[in-house]
CSV table of C-alpha atoms and ligand atoms in Angstrom, one decimal:
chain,number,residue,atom,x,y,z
A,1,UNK,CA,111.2,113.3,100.7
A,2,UNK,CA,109.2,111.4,102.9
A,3,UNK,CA,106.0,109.7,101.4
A,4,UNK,CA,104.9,108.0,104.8
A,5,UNK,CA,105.3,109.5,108.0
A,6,UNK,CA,103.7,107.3,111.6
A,7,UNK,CA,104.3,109.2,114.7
A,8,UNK,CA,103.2,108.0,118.1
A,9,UNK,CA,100.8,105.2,116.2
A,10,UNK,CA,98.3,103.5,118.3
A,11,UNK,CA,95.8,101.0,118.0
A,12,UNK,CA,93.5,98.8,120.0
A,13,UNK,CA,91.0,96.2,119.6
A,14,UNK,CA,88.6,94.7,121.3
A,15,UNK,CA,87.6,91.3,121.6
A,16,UNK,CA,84.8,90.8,124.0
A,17,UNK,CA,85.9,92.4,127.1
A,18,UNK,CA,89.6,92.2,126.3
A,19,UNK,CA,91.5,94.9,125.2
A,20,UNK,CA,94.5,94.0,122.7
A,21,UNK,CA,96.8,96.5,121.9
A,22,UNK,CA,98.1,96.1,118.2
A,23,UNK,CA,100.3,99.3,118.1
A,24,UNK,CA,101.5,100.5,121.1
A,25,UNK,CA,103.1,103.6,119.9
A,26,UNK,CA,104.7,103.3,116.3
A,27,UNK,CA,107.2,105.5,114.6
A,28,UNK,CA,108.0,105.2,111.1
A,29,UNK,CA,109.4,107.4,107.9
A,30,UNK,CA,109.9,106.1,104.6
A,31,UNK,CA,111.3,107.6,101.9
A,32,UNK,CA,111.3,107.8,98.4
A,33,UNK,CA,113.0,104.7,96.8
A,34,UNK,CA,113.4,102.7,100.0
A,35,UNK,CA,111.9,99.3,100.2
A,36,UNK,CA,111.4,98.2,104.0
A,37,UNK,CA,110.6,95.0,105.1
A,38,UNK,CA,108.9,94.5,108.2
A,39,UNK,CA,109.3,91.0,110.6
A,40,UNK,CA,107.6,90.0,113.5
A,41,UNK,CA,105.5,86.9,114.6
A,42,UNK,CA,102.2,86.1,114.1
A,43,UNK,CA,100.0,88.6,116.2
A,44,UNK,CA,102.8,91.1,116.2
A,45,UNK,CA,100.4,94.2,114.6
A,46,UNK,CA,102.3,93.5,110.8
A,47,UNK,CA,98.9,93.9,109.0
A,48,UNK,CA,97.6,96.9,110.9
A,49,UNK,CA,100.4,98.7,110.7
A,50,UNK,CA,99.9,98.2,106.9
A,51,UNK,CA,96.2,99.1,107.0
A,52,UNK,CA,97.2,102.6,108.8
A,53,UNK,CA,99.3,103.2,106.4
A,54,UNK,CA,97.4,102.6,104.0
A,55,UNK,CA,94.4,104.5,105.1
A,56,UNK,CA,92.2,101.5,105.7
A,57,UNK,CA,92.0,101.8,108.9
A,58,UNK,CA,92.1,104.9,111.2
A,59,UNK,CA,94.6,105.0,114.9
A,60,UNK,CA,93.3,105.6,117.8
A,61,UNK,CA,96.4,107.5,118.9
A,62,UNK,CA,99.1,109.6,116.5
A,63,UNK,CA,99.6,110.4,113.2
A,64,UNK,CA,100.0,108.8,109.8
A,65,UNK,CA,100.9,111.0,106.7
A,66,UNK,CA,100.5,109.9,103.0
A,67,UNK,CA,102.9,111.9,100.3
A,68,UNK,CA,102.6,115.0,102.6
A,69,UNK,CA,98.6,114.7,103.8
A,70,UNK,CA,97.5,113.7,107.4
A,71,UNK,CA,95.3,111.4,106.9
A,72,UNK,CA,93.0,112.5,110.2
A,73,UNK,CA,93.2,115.6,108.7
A,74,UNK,CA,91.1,114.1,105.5
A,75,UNK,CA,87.5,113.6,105.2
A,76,UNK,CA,86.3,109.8,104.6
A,77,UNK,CA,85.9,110.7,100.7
A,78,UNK,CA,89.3,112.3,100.4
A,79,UNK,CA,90.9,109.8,102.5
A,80,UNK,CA,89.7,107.2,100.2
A,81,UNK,CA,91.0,109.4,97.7
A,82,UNK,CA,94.3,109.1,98.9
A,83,UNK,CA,94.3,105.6,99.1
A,84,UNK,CA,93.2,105.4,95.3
A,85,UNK,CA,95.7,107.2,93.7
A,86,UNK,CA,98.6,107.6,96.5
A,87,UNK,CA,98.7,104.0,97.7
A,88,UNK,CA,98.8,100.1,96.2
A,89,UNK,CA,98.0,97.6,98.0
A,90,UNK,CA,99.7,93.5,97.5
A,91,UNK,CA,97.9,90.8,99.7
A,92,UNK,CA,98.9,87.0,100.4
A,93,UNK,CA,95.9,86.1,98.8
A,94,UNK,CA,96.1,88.4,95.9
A,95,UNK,CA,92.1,89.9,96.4
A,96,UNK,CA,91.4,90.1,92.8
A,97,UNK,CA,87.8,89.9,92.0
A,98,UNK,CA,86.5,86.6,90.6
A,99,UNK,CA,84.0,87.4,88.3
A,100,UNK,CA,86.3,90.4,86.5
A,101,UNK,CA,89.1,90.0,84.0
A,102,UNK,CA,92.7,90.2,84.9
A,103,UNK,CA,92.4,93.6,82.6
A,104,UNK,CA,89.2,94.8,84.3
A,105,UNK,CA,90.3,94.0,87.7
A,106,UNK,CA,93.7,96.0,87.3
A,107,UNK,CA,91.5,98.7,85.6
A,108,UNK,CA,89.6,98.9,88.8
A,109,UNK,CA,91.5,102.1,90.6
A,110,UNK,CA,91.5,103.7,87.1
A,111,UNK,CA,87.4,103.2,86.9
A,112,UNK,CA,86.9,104.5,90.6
A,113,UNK,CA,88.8,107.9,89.3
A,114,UNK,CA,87.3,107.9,85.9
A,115,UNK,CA,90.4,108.4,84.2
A,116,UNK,CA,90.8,108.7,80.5
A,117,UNK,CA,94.2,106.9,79.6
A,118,UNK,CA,92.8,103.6,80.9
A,119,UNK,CA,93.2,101.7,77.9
A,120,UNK,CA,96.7,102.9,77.8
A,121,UNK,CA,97.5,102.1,81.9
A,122,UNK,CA,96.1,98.6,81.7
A,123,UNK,CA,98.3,97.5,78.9
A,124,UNK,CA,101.5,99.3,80.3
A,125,UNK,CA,101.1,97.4,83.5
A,126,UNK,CA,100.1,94.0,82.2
A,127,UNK,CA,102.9,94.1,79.9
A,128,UNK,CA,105.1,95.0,82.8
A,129,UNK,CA,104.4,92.1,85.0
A,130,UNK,CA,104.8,89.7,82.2
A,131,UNK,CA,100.5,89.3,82.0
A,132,UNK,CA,99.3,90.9,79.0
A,133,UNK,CA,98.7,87.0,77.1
A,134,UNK,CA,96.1,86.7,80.5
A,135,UNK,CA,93.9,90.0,80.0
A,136,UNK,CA,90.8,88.4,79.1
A,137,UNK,CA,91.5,85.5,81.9
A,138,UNK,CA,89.2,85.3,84.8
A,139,UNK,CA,91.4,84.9,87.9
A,140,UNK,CA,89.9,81.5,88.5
A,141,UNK,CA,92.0,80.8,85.4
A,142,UNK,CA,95.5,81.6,86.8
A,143,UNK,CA,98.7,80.4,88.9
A,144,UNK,CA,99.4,81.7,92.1
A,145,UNK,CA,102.0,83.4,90.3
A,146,UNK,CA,100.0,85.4,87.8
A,147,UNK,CA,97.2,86.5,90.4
A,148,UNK,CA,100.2,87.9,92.4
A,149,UNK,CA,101.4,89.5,89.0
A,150,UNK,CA,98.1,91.0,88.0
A,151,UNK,CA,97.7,92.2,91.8
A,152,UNK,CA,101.0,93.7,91.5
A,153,UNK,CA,99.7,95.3,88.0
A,154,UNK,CA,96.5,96.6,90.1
A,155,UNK,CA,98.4,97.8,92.9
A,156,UNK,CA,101.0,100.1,90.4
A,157,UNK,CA,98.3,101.3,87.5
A,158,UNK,CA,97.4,104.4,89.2
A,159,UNK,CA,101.2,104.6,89.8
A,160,UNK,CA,100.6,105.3,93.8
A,161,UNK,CA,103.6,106.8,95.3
A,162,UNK,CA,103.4,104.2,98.1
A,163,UNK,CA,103.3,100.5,98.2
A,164,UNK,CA,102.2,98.1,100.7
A,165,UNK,CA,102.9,94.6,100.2
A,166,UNK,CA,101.6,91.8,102.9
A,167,UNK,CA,103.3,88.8,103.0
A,168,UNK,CA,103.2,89.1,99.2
A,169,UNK,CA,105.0,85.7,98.5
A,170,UNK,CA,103.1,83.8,101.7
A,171,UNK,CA,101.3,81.9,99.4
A,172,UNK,CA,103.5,81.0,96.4
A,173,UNK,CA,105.9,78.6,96.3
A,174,UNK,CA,109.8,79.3,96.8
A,175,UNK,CA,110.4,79.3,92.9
A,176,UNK,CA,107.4,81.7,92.2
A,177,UNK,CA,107.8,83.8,95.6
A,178,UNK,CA,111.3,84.6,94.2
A,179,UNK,CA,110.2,85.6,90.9
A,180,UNK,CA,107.1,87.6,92.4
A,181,UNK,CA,109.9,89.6,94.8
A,182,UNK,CA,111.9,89.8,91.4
A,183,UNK,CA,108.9,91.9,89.5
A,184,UNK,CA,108.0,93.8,92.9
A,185,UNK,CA,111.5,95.2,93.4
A,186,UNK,CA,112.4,95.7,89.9
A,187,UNK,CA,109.2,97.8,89.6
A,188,UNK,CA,109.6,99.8,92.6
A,189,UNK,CA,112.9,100.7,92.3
A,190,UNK,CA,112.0,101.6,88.4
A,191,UNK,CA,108.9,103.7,89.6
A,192,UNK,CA,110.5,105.3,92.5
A,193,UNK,CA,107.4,104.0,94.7
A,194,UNK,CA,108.4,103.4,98.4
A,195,UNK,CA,107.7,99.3,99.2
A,196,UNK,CA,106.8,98.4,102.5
A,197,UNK,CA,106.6,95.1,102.7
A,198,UNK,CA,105.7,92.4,105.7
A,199,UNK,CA,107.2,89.5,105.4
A,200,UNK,CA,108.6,86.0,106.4
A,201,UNK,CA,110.8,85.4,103.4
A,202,UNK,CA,114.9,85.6,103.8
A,203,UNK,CA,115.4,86.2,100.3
A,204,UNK,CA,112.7,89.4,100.6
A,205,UNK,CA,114.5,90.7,103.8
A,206,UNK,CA,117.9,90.6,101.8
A,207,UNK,CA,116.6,92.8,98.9
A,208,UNK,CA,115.2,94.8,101.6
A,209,UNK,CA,117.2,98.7,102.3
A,210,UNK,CA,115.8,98.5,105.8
A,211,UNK,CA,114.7,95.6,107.9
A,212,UNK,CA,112.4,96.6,110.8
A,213,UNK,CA,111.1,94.2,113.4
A,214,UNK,CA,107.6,94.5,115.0
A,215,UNK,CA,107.0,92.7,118.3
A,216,UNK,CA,104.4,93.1,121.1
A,217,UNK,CA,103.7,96.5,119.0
A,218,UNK,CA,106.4,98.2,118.9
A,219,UNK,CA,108.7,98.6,115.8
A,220,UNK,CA,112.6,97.8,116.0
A,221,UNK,CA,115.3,98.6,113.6
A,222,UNK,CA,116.4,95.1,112.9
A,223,UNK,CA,120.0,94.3,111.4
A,224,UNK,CA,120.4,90.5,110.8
A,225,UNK,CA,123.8,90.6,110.7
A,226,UNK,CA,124.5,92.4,114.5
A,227,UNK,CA,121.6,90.0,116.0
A,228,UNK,CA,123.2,86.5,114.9
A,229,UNK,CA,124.5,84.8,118.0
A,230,UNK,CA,128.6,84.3,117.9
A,231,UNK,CA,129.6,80.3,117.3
B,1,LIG,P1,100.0,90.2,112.2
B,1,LIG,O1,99.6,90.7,110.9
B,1,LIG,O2,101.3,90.6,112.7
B,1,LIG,O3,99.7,88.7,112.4
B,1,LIG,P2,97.7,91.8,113.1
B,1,LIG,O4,98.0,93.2,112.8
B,1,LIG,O5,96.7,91.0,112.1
B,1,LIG,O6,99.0,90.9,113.3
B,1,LIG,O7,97.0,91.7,114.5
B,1,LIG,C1,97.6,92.2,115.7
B,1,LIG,C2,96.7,91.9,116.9
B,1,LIG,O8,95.5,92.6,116.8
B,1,LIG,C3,96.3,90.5,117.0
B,1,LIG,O9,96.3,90.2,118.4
B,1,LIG,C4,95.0,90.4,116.4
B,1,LIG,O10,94.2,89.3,116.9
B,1,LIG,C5,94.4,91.7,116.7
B,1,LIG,N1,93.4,92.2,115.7
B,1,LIG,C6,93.8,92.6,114.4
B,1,LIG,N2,92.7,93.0,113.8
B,1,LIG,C7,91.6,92.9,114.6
B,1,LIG,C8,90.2,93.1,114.5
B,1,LIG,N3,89.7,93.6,113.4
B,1,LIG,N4,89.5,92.8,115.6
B,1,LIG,C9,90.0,92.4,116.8
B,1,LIG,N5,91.3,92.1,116.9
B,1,LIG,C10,92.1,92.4,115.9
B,2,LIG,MG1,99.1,89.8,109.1
């Protein structure tokens, strides 16, 4: 079953009087289980392409589905709905909030949908990710590493049947980046949760089921091996 469907996607911005197009007519499904990572330069419409999907952001052309619901179809409260329980998102820099706990800020999607098995949630996922001795730890108080884990633990607790990862390793170093894309795939591929992931790193492409290659808006199915030049 496909959890995210993009027909036709297009978006604009405008900067002044100029008119950049950031999607110029994106098509995507992505099933169950799959984890696709998505290349392109700097520019290339990598992060709004992520915040469509995600429901942060709205096209101005085509259609995004989440787990089965058009998200144009939605009204602002249940998009957001959606994007609380149906989605997690990863950043490159993490977006925990600094005065909060790692417990409290991975108990932040739970809080927003008053759920009852909170308690419960927060430890599952903290254990998971290798965090629960930094619960009580403001974020100020962690590595790179750990704010990516207990992001990763935020992003999962409301056990989302979609993931979107930017660049989730662009700010760790090669060591931690590898044990960050570690957690993130063993996790998916445990939960079932469809990844899609931007991102610059080899080893993250590898792991990847599907490589797909955004430039000047428009998404390519990308296969390392066909594309490397004979010598
Ligand atoms: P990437 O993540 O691949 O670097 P982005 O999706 O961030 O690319 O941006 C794609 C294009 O859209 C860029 O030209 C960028 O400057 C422009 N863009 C993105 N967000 C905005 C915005 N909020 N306002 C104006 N232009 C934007
Ligand atoms: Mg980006």
């Amino acid at each position: 079953m496909s959890l995210l469907e993009m027909h036709g996607v297009v978006k604009h911005f405008h900067r002044g009087k100029e008119d950049v197009i950031a999607l110029a007519g994106v098509d995507l499904s992505v099933a169950a289980g799959e984890l696709v990572a998505v290349i392109g330069p700097s520019g290339s419409g990598k992060s709004t392409l992520l915040h469509l999907a995600g429901g942060l952001d709205v096209p101005d052309e085509g259609k995004v589905q989440v787990n089965g619901r058009d998200l144009a179809q939605l009204s602002v409260g249940e998009r957001a709905e959606v994007r609380r329980r149906e989605v997690g998102f990863v950043f490159q820099f993490f977006h925990l909030l600094p005065t909060l706990s790692v417990a409290e800020n991975v108990e932040l999607p739970l809080l927003l949908d008053r759920r009852k098995d909170r308690r419960q949630r927060i430890a599952t996922l903290l254990e998971r990710v290798g965090m629960s001795h930094r619960a009580d730890h403001l974020p100020g108080e962690l590595s790179g590493g750990e704010m990516q884990r207990a992001a990763i633990a935020r992003a999962l607790v409301a056990d989302p049947a979609l993931l979107l990862a930017d660049e989730p390793t662009g700010n760790l170093d090669s060591a931690t980046g590898a044990s960050v894309l570690n957690l993130l795939t063993e996790v998916v591929t445990e939960s079932g949760t469809a990844l899609v992931m931007v991102t610059h790193d080899e080893v993250a492409t590898q792991r990847a089921t599907r490589v797909l290659r955004l430039r000047d808006g428009r998404l390519d199915d990308f296969t390392p091996a066909l594309e490397t030049p004979a010598h």
